[in-house]
PDB file of C-alpha atoms in Angstrom:
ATOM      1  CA  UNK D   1       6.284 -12.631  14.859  1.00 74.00           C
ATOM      2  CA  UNK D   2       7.675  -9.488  12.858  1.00 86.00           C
ATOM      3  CA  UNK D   3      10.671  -8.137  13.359  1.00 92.00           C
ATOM      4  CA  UNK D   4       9.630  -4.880  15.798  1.00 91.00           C
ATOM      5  CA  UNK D   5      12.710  -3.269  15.887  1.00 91.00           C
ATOM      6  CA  UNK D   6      13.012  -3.560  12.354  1.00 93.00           C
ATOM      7  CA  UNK D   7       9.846  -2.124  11.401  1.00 92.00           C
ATOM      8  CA  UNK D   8      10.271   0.814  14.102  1.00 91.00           C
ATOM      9  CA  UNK D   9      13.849   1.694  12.810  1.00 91.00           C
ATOM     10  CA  UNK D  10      12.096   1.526   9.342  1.00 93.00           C
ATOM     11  CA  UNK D  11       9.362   3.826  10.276  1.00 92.00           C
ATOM     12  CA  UNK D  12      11.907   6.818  11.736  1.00 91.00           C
ATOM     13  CA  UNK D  13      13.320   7.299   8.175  1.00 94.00           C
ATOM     14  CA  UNK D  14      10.139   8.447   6.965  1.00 93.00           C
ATOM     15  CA  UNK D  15       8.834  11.868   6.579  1.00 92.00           C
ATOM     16  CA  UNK D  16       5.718  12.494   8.778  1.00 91.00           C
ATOM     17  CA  UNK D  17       2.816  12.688   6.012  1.00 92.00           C
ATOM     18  CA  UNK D  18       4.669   9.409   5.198  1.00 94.00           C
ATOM     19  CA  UNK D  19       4.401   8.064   8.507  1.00 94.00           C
ATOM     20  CA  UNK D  20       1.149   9.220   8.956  1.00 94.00           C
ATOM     21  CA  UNK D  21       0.188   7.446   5.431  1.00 95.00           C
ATOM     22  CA  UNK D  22       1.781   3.639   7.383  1.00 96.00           C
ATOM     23  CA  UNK D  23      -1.010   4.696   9.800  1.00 96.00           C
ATOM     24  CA  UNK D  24      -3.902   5.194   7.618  1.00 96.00           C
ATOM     25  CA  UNK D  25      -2.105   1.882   5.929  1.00 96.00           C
ATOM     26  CA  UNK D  26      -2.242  -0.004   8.983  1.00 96.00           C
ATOM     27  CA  UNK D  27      -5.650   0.864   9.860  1.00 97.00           C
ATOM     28  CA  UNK D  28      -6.761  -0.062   6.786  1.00 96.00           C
ATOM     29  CA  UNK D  29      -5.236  -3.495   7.088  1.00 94.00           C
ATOM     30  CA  UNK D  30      -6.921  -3.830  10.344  1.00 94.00           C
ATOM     31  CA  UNK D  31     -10.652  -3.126   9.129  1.00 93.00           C
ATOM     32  CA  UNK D  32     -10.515  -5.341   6.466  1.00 91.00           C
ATOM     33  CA  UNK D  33      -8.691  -8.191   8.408  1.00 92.00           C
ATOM     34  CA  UNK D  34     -11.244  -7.515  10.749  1.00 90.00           C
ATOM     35  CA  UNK D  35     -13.744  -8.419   9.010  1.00 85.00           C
ATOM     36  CA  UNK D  36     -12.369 -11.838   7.458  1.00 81.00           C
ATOM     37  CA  UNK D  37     -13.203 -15.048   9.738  1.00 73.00           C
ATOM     38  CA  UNK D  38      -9.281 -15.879  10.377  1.00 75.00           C
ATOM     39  CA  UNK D  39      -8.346 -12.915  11.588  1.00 72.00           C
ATOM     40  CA  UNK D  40      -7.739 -14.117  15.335  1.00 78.00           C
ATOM     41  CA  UNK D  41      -3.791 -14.212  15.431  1.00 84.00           C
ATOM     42  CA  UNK D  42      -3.491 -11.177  12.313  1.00 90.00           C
ATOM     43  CA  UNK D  43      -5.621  -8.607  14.623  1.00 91.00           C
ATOM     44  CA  UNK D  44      -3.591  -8.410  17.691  1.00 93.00           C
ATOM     45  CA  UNK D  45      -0.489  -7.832  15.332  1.00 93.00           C
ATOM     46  CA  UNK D  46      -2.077  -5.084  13.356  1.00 94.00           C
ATOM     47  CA  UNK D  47      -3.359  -3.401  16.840  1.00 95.00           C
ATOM     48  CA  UNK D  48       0.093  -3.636  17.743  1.00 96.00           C
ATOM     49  CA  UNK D  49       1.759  -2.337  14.946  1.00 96.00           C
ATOM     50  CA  UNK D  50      -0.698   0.688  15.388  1.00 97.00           C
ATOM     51  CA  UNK D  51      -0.398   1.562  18.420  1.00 97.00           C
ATOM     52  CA  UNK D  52       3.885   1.096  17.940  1.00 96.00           C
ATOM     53  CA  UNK D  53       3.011   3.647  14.882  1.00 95.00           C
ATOM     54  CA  UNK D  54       1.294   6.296  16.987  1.00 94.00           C
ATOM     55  CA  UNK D  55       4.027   5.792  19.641  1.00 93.00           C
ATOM     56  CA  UNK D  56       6.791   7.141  17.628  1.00 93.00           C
ATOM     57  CA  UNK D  57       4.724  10.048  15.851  1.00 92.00           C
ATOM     58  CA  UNK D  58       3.686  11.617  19.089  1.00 88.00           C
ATOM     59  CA  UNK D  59       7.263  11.429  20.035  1.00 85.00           C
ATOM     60  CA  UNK D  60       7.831  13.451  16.958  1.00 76.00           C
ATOM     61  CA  UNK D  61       4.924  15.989  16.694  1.00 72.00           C
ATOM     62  CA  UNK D  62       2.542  17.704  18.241  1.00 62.00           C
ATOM     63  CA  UNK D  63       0.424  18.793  15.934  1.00 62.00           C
ATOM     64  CA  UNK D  64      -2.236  15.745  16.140  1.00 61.00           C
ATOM     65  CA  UNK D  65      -1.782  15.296  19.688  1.00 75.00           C
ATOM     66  CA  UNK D  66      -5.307  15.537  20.969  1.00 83.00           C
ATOM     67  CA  UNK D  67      -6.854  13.272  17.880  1.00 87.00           C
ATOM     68  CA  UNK D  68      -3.746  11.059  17.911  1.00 89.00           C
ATOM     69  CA  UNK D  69      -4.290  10.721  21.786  1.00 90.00           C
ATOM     70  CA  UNK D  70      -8.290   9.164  21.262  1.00 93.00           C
ATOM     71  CA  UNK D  71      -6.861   6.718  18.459  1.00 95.00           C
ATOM     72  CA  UNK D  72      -4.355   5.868  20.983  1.00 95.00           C
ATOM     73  CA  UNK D  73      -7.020   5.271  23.750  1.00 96.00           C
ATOM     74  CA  UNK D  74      -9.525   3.469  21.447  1.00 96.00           C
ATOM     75  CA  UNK D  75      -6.667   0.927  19.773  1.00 97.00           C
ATOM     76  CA  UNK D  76      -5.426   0.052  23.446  1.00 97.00           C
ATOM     77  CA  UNK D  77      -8.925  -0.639  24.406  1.00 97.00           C
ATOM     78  CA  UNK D  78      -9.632  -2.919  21.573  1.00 95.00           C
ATOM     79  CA  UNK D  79      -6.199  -4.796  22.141  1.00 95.00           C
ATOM     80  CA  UNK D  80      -7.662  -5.547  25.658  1.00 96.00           C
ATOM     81  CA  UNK D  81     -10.479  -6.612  25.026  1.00 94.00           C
ATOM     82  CA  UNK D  82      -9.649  -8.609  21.739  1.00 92.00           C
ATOM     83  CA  UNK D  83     -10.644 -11.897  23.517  1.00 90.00           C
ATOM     84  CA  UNK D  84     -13.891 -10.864  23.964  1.00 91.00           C
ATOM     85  CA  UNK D  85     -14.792  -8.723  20.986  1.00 88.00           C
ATOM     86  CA  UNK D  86     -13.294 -11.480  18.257  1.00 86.00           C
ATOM     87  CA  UNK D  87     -16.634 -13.997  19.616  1.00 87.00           C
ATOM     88  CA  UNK D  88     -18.815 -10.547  18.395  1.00 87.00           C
ATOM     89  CA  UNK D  89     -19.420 -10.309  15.116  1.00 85.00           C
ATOM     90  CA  UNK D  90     -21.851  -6.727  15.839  1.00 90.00           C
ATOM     91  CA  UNK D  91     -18.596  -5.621  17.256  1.00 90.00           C
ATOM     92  CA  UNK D  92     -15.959  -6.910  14.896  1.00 89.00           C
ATOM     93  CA  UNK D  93     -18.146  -5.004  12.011  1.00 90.00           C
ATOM     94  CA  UNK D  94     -18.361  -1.563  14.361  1.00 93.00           C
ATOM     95  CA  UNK D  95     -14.654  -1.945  14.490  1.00 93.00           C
ATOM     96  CA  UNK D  96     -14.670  -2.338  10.813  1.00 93.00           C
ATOM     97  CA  UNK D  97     -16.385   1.093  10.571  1.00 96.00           C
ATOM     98  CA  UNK D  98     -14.376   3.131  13.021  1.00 96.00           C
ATOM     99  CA  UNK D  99     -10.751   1.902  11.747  1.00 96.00           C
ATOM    100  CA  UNK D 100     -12.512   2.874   8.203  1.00 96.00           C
ATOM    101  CA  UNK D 101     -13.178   6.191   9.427  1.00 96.00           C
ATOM    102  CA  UNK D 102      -9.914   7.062  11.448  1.00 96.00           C
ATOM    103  CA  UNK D 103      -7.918   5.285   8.442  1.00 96.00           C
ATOM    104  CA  UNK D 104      -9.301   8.207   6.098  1.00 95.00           C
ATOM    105  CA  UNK D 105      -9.296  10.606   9.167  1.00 94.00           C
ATOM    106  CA  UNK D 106      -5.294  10.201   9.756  1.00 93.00           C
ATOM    107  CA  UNK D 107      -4.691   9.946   5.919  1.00 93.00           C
ATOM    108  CA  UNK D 108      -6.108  13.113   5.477  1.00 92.00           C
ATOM    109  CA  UNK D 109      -3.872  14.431   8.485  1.00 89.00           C
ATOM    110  CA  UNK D 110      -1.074  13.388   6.318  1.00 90.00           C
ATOM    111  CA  UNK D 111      -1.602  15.359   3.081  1.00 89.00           C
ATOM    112  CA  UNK D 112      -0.526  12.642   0.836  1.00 90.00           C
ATOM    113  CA  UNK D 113      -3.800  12.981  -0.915  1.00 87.00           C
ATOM    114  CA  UNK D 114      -4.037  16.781  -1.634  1.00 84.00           C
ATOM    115  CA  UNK D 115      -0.180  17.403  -2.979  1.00 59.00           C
TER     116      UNK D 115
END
């Protein structure tokens, strides 16, 4: 089990585009893990570290709040429901399309791209 405290005290030394970029990262991570047939004890962990991710930028900013907010909402969801969605493969690939598509979203938030 990784070391949370660790990674969170980690995570406050960055900048924000940069913690927005360990995001898109761990978004990423998730729709390609997602995807993979041995992804049952990786997923939770990467929904996890997500969701820890999100919690410490919205303590930080406001700027995203409202986008950052439905990420939140749509991570927790799939962490609930993991048990039931990693016997789906229809829904394991739509979650493969929508952490795709917020992974780019929030990595565009960042700015890391267009400097």
């Amino acid at each position: 089990m990784p070391n949370w405290s660790a990674i969170e005290a980690s995570f406050l030394h960055l900048t924000q585009p940069q913690q927005l970029g360990e995001l898109a990262s761990s978004l990423a991570h998730l729709k390609s893990w997602v995807q993979s047939s041995d992804c049952n004890q990786v997923i939770p962990v990467l929904l996890h570290e997500s969701l820890l991710y999100l919690s410490l930028i919205q303590q930080n900013s406001e700027i995203y709040n409202v986008e950052l907010n439905q990420l939140q909402d749509l991570l927790q969801d799939w962490q609930r429901n993991w048990d039931t969605i990693k016997e789906q493969s229809s829904q394991r690939v739509s979650i493969a399309d929508v952490a795709s598509n917020w992974s780019e979203r929030v990595l565009n938030m960042s700015g890391l791209l267009s400097s």
